[in-house]
mmCIF file of N, CA and C in Angstrom:
data_model
loop_
_atom_site.group_PDB
_atom_site.id
_atom_site.type_symbol
_atom_site.label_atom_id
_atom_site.label_comp_id
_atom_site.label_asym_id
_atom_site.label_seq_id
_atom_site.Cartn_x
_atom_site.Cartn_y
_atom_site.Cartn_z
ATOM 1 N N MET A 467 1.072 -1.113 -0.223
ATOM 2 C CA MET A 467 -0.166 0.244 -0.145
ATOM 3 C C MET A 467 0.658 1.174 0.393
ATOM 4 N N LYS A 468 0.767 2.312 -1.062
ATOM 5 C CA LYS A 468 1.270 3.258 -0.821
ATOM 6 C C LYS A 468 1.224 4.507 0.064
ATOM 7 N N ALA A 469 -0.459 4.998 0.316
ATOM 8 C CA ALA A 469 -0.759 6.042 1.231
ATOM 9 C C ALA A 469 -2.334 5.785 1.025
ATOM 10 N N VAL A 470 -2.526 6.323 2.542
ATOM 11 C CA VAL A 470 -3.802 6.489 2.871
ATOM 12 C C VAL A 470 -4.033 7.843 3.297
ATOM 13 N N VAL A 471 -4.931 9.185 2.797
ATOM 14 C CA VAL A 471 -5.143 10.466 3.332
ATOM 15 C C VAL A 471 -5.732 10.816 3.463
ATOM 16 N N PHE A 472 -6.295 11.410 4.834
ATOM 17 C CA PHE A 472 -7.845 12.365 5.078
ATOM 18 C C PHE A 472 -6.877 14.075 4.730
ATOM 19 N N ASP A 473 -8.374 14.341 4.910
ATOM 20 C CA ASP A 473 -8.299 15.838 4.652
ATOM 21 C C ASP A 473 -9.294 15.670 5.678
ATOM 22 N N ILE A 474 -9.149 17.204 7.130
ATOM 23 C CA ILE A 474 -9.306 17.844 7.516
ATOM 24 C C ILE A 474 -8.875 19.170 7.993
ATOM 25 N N GLY A 475 -9.730 19.705 7.493
ATOM 26 C CA GLY A 475 -9.097 21.277 7.306
ATOM 27 C C GLY A 475 -9.762 22.304 6.183
ATOM 28 N N GLY A 476 -10.756 21.413 5.374
ATOM 29 C CA GLY A 476 -11.136 21.619 4.041
ATOM 30 C C GLY A 476 -9.727 22.435 3.194
ATOM 31 N N THR A 477 -8.423 21.944 3.288
ATOM 32 C CA THR A 477 -7.845 22.113 2.034
ATOM 33 C C THR A 477 -7.851 21.791 0.797
ATOM 34 N N LEU A 478 -8.534 20.517 0.795
ATOM 35 C CA LEU A 478 -8.716 19.742 -0.825
ATOM 36 C C LEU A 478 -10.454 19.698 -1.503
ATOM 37 N N MET A 479 -11.072 20.248 -0.057
ATOM 38 C CA MET A 479 -12.535 20.418 -0.433
ATOM 39 C C MET A 479 -13.271 21.213 0.212
ATOM 40 N N GLU A 480 -14.195 22.027 -0.688
ATOM 41 C CA GLU A 480 -14.975 22.912 0.367
ATOM 42 C C GLU A 480 -16.354 22.340 1.413
ATOM 43 N N TYR A 481 -16.277 22.783 2.451
ATOM 44 C CA TYR A 481 -16.973 21.635 2.528
ATOM 45 C C TYR A 481 -19.118 22.658 2.560
ATOM 46 N N LYS A 482 -18.993 22.688 1.986
ATOM 47 C CA LYS A 482 -20.252 23.450 1.520
ATOM 48 C C LYS A 482 -21.358 22.237 1.928
ATOM 49 N N GLY A 483 -22.624 22.917 2.800
ATOM 50 C CA GLY A 483 -23.310 21.781 3.271
ATOM 51 C C GLY A 483 -23.400 21.150 3.706
ATOM 52 N N MET A 484 -22.475 20.510 4.120
ATOM 53 C CA MET A 484 -21.610 19.670 5.266
ATOM 54 C C MET A 484 -21.854 19.779 6.422
ATOM 55 N N PRO A 485 -21.831 18.418 7.187
ATOM 56 C CA PRO A 485 -21.317 18.707 8.926
ATOM 57 C C PRO A 485 -20.922 19.641 9.515
ATOM 58 N N TYR A 486 -20.838 20.355 10.827
ATOM 59 C CA TYR A 486 -19.751 21.012 11.208
ATOM 60 C C TYR A 486 -18.748 19.636 11.852
ATOM 61 N N SER A 487 -19.561 18.875 12.076
ATOM 62 C CA SER A 487 -18.655 17.874 13.098
ATOM 63 C C SER A 487 -18.724 16.290 12.038
ATOM 64 N N TRP A 488 -17.203 15.801 12.007
ATOM 65 C CA TRP A 488 -17.324 14.598 11.058
ATOM 66 C C TRP A 488 -17.188 13.645 11.920
ATOM 67 N N ILE A 489 -17.684 13.443 13.356
ATOM 68 C CA ILE A 489 -18.151 12.684 14.030
ATOM 69 C C ILE A 489 -18.963 11.111 13.269
ATOM 70 N N ASP A 490 -19.750 11.602 13.269
ATOM 71 C CA ASP A 490 -20.428 10.828 12.750
ATOM 72 C C ASP A 490 -20.310 9.561 11.285
ATOM 73 N N TYR A 491 -18.610 10.582 10.691
ATOM 74 C CA TYR A 491 -18.174 9.983 9.152
ATOM 75 C C TYR A 491 -17.103 9.305 9.686
ATOM 76 N N TYR A 492 -16.343 9.328 11.430
ATOM 77 C CA TYR A 492 -15.424 8.021 11.755
ATOM 78 C C TYR A 492 -15.062 6.885 11.311
ATOM 79 N N GLU A 493 -17.099 6.055 11.319
ATOM 80 C CA GLU A 493 -16.548 4.157 11.949
ATOM 81 C C GLU A 493 -16.530 4.271 9.765
ATOM 82 N N THR A 494 -17.182 5.545 9.744
ATOM 83 C CA THR A 494 -17.717 4.357 8.150
ATOM 84 C C THR A 494 -15.984 4.727 7.350
ATOM 85 N N GLY A 495 -15.793 5.894 7.641
ATOM 86 C CA GLY A 495 -13.729 6.748 7.081
ATOM 87 C C GLY A 495 -12.884 5.070 7.410
ATOM 88 N N PHE A 496 -13.270 4.117 9.113
ATOM 89 C CA PHE A 496 -12.120 3.738 9.042
ATOM 90 C C PHE A 496 -12.535 2.645 8.818
ATOM 91 N N LYS A 497 -13.961 2.038 8.305
ATOM 92 C CA LYS A 497 -14.529 0.999 7.635
ATOM 93 C C LYS A 497 -14.199 0.383 5.698
ATOM 94 N N SER A 498 -13.941 1.931 5.334
ATOM 95 C CA SER A 498 -13.635 1.756 4.170
ATOM 96 C C SER A 498 -11.730 1.761 4.139
ATOM 97 N N VAL A 499 -11.958 2.116 5.132
ATOM 98 C CA VAL A 499 -10.142 2.072 4.778
ATOM 99 C C VAL A 499 -9.542 0.731 4.584
ATOM 100 N N ASN A 500 -10.181 -0.126 5.623
ATOM 101 C CA ASN A 500 -10.621 -1.783 6.393
ATOM 102 C C ASN A 500 -10.352 -2.256 4.656
ATOM 103 N N LYS A 501 -11.595 -1.689 3.809
ATOM 104 C CA LYS A 501 -12.151 -3.196 3.045
ATOM 105 C C LYS A 501 -11.079 -2.686 1.967
ATOM 106 N N LYS A 502 -10.671 -0.881 1.588
ATOM 107 C CA LYS A 502 -10.194 -1.097 0.798
ATOM 108 C C LYS A 502 -8.604 -2.074 0.243
ATOM 109 N N HIS A 503 -8.250 -2.229 1.400
ATOM 110 C CA HIS A 503 -7.255 -2.704 1.979
ATOM 111 C C HIS A 503 -6.670 -3.573 2.708
ATOM 112 N N GLN A 504 -7.780 -4.196 2.535
ATOM 113 C CA GLN A 504 -8.369 -5.847 2.962
ATOM 114 C C GLN A 504 -7.003 -5.704 4.732
ATOM 115 N N CYS A 505 -7.378 -4.525 5.436
ATOM 116 C CA CYS A 505 -6.602 -5.061 6.378
ATOM 117 C C CYS A 505 -6.657 -5.941 7.330
ATOM 118 N N ASN A 506 -8.485 -6.897 7.690
ATOM 119 C CA ASN A 506 -8.247 -7.468 8.198
ATOM 120 C C ASN A 506 -9.270 -6.916 9.678
ATOM 121 N N ILE A 507 -9.258 -6.277 9.930
ATOM 122 C CA ILE A 507 -9.870 -5.507 11.071
ATOM 123 C C ILE A 507 -10.943 -5.852 11.641
ATOM 124 N N SER A 508 -10.641 -5.878 12.882
ATOM 125 C CA SER A 508 -12.070 -6.599 13.644
ATOM 126 C C SER A 508 -13.039 -5.620 13.372
ATOM 127 N N GLU A 509 -14.490 -5.329 13.908
ATOM 128 C CA GLU A 509 -15.313 -4.121 14.474
ATOM 129 C C GLU A 509 -14.856 -3.669 15.668
ATOM 130 N N PHE A 510 -14.021 -4.584 17.248
ATOM 131 C CA PHE A 510 -13.501 -4.165 18.135
ATOM 132 C C PHE A 510 -12.389 -2.620 17.697
ATOM 133 N N GLU A 511 -12.025 -3.004 17.417
ATOM 134 C CA GLU A 511 -10.104 -2.343 16.360
ATOM 135 C C GLU A 511 -11.018 -1.259 15.761
ATOM 136 N N ILE A 512 -12.064 -1.166 14.793
ATOM 137 C CA ILE A 512 -11.909 -0.539 14.344
ATOM 138 C C ILE A 512 -12.779 0.901 15.417
ATOM 139 N N ASP A 513 -14.416 0.298 16.504
ATOM 140 C CA ASP A 513 -14.554 0.464 17.870
ATOM 141 C C ASP A 513 -13.277 2.038 18.367
ATOM 142 N N ARG A 514 -11.916 0.710 18.603
ATOM 143 C CA ARG A 514 -10.823 1.413 19.230
ATOM 144 C C ARG A 514 -10.618 2.665 18.816
ATOM 145 N N SER A 515 -10.511 2.512 17.664
ATOM 146 C CA SER A 515 -9.876 3.492 16.677
ATOM 147 C C SER A 515 -10.740 5.154 16.188
ATOM 148 N N VAL A 516 -12.055 4.825 16.890
ATOM 149 C CA VAL A 516 -12.983 5.555 16.862
ATOM 150 C C VAL A 516 -12.979 6.428 18.511
ATOM 151 N N GLU A 517 -12.875 5.592 18.949
ATOM 152 C CA GLU A 517 -12.381 6.379 20.293
ATOM 153 C C GLU A 517 -11.274 6.909 20.385
ATOM 154 N N ILE A 518 -10.358 6.901 20.154
ATOM 155 C CA ILE A 518 -9.062 7.321 20.181
ATOM 156 C C ILE A 518 -9.355 8.671 18.766
ATOM 157 N N LEU A 519 -10.095 8.551 17.763
ATOM 158 C CA LEU A 519 -10.020 9.546 17.277
ATOM 159 C C LEU A 519 -11.151 10.728 17.716
ATOM 160 N N LYS A 520 -12.284 10.632 18.095
ATOM 161 C CA LYS A 520 -12.706 11.406 19.403
ATOM 162 C C LYS A 520 -11.668 12.175 19.856
ATOM 163 N N SER A 521 -11.088 11.133 21.054
ATOM 164 C CA SER A 521 -10.306 11.668 21.761
ATOM 165 C C SER A 521 -9.944 13.177 21.304
ATOM 166 N N TYR A 522 -9.525 13.236 20.269
ATOM 167 C CA TYR A 522 -8.887 13.892 19.548
ATOM 168 C C TYR A 522 -9.209 15.415 19.285
ATOM 169 N N ASN A 523 -10.679 15.035 19.539
ATOM 170 C CA ASN A 523 -11.478 15.776 18.385
ATOM 171 C C ASN A 523 -11.802 17.361 19.294
ATOM 172 N N PRO A 524 -11.527 18.703 19.062
ATOM 173 C CA PRO A 524 -11.638 19.647 19.828
ATOM 174 C C PRO A 524 -13.115 20.507 20.420
ATOM 175 N N ARG A 525 -14.027 19.192 19.416
ATOM 176 C CA ARG A 525 -15.280 20.170 20.061
ATOM 177 C C ARG A 525 -15.976 19.076 21.165
ATOM 178 N N LEU A 526 -14.654 17.939 21.833
ATOM 179 C CA LEU A 526 -15.270 16.846 22.415
ATOM 180 C C LEU A 526 -14.844 17.315 23.581
ATOM 181 N N ASN A 527 -13.257 17.358 23.898
ATOM 182 C CA ASN A 527 -12.512 17.239 24.551
ATOM 183 C C ASN A 527 -11.516 18.358 23.747
ATOM 184 N N TYR A 528 -11.969 19.664 25.701
ATOM 185 C CA TYR A 528 -10.807 20.886 25.020
ATOM 186 C C TYR A 528 -9.272 20.441 25.248
ATOM 187 N N ARG A 529 -8.639 20.840 24.097
ATOM 188 C CA ARG A 529 -6.726 20.859 24.133
ATOM 189 C C ARG A 529 -6.268 22.127 24.050
ATOM 190 N N GLU A 530 -5.230 22.131 24.856
ATOM 191 C CA GLU A 530 -4.312 23.448 24.545
ATOM 192 C C GLU A 530 -3.294 23.308 23.169
ATOM 193 N N ARG A 531 -2.897 21.874 23.016
ATOM 194 C CA ARG A 531 -2.433 21.579 22.305
ATOM 195 C C ARG A 531 -3.003 20.926 20.928
ATOM 196 N N GLU A 532 -2.097 21.532 19.595
ATOM 197 C CA GLU A 532 -2.199 20.807 18.514
ATOM 198 C C GLU A 532 -1.335 20.399 18.148
ATOM 199 N N TYR A 533 -1.910 18.985 17.385
ATOM 200 C CA TYR A 533 -1.563 17.634 16.849
ATOM 201 C C TYR A 533 -1.553 17.879 15.147
ATOM 202 N N THR A 534 -0.812 17.317 14.248
ATOM 203 C CA THR A 534 -0.696 16.992 13.294
ATOM 204 C C THR A 534 -1.808 15.425 13.280
ATOM 205 N N PRO A 535 -2.520 15.801 12.021
ATOM 206 C CA PRO A 535 -3.165 14.835 11.473
ATOM 207 C C PRO A 535 -2.955 13.537 11.277
ATOM 208 N N GLN A 536 -1.030 13.468 10.768
ATOM 209 C CA GLN A 536 -0.604 12.414 11.250
ATOM 210 C C GLN A 536 -0.355 11.292 11.971
ATOM 211 N N TYR A 537 0.097 12.525 13.531
ATOM 212 C CA TYR A 537 0.164 12.063 14.258
ATOM 213 C C TYR A 537 -1.430 11.321 15.393
ATOM 214 N N ILE A 538 -1.995 11.900 14.665
ATOM 215 C CA ILE A 538 -3.665 12.045 15.469
ATOM 216 C C ILE A 538 -4.013 10.595 14.483
ATOM 217 N N PHE A 539 -3.928 10.711 13.185
ATOM 218 C CA PHE A 539 -4.242 9.314 13.111
ATOM 219 C C PHE A 539 -3.462 7.749 12.639
ATOM 220 N N SER A 540 -1.952 8.742 13.035
ATOM 221 C CA SER A 540 -1.361 7.587 13.165
ATOM 222 C C SER A 540 -1.350 6.677 14.864
ATOM 223 N N HIS A 541 -1.742 7.358 15.875
ATOM 224 C CA HIS A 541 -2.593 6.494 17.394
ATOM 225 C C HIS A 541 -3.617 5.946 17.203
ATOM 226 N N ALA A 542 -4.423 6.446 16.136
ATOM 227 C CA ALA A 542 -5.610 6.007 15.961
ATOM 228 C C ALA A 542 -5.712 4.754 15.402
ATOM 229 N N ILE A 543 -4.806 4.417 14.491
ATOM 230 C CA ILE A 543 -4.302 2.667 13.772
ATOM 231 C C ILE A 543 -3.708 2.044 14.482
ATOM 232 N N LYS A 544 -2.736 2.487 15.260
ATOM 233 C CA LYS A 544 -1.299 1.599 15.454
ATOM 234 C C LYS A 544 -1.950 0.716 16.489
ATOM 235 N N GLU A 545 -2.788 0.372 16.948
ATOM 236 C CA GLU A 545 -3.589 -1.094 16.994
ATOM 237 C C GLU A 545 -3.706 -1.691 15.881
ATOM 238 N N TRP A 546 -3.242 -1.727 14.704
ATOM 239 C CA TRP A 546 -3.827 -2.531 13.739
ATOM 240 C C TRP A 546 -2.900 -3.470 12.966
ATOM 241 N N ASN A 547 -1.383 -2.856 13.313
ATOM 242 C CA ASN A 547 -0.484 -3.678 12.976
ATOM 243 C C ASN A 547 -0.527 -3.559 11.702
ATOM 244 N N ILE A 548 -0.898 -2.790 11.055
ATOM 245 C CA ILE A 548 -0.461 -2.582 9.368
ATOM 246 C C ILE A 548 0.691 -1.740 8.732
ATOM 247 N N ASN A 549 0.933 -1.593 8.209
ATOM 248 C CA ASN A 549 1.920 -0.733 7.197
ATOM 249 C C ASN A 549 1.208 -0.230 6.551
ATOM 250 N N LEU A 550 0.966 1.340 6.806
ATOM 251 C CA LEU A 550 0.031 2.475 6.059
ATOM 252 C C LEU A 550 0.848 3.731 6.999
ATOM 253 N N SER A 551 0.959 4.481 5.244
ATOM 254 C CA SER A 551 1.865 5.704 4.980
ATOM 255 C C SER A 551 0.892 6.833 5.099
ATOM 256 N N LEU A 552 1.195 7.361 6.671
ATOM 257 C CA LEU A 552 0.418 8.674 6.486
ATOM 258 C C LEU A 552 0.730 10.202 6.135
ATOM 259 N N ILE A 553 -0.175 10.486 5.369
ATOM 260 C CA ILE A 553 0.363 12.052 4.372
ATOM 261 C C ILE A 553 -0.095 12.787 4.311
ATOM 262 N N HIS A 554 0.701 14.558 4.525
ATOM 263 C CA HIS A 554 -0.969 15.113 4.457
ATOM 264 C C HIS A 554 -0.300 15.852 3.286
ATOM 265 N N ILE A 555 -0.970 16.599 2.998
ATOM 266 C CA ILE A 555 -1.198 17.257 1.345
ATOM 267 C C ILE A 555 -1.968 18.632 1.655
#
């Protein structure tokens, strides 16, 4: 696998008419990556990844420190035990 890219922050597309919060899409996003790249990740692991991603969401958990998308998603999928390259465009 060459790369998995997540766009958070409106760099690649305009969020016109889209929800203010993407929480409802976290599970679907991880399931799509799992299916597309045949990662064979369990529902439990996907649920855990969703919870980790939620923990970084500043709308849910106040934080003073900013994290890069690479850091956040690397943490969210670290238990998957697969080799994915996370890049930011």
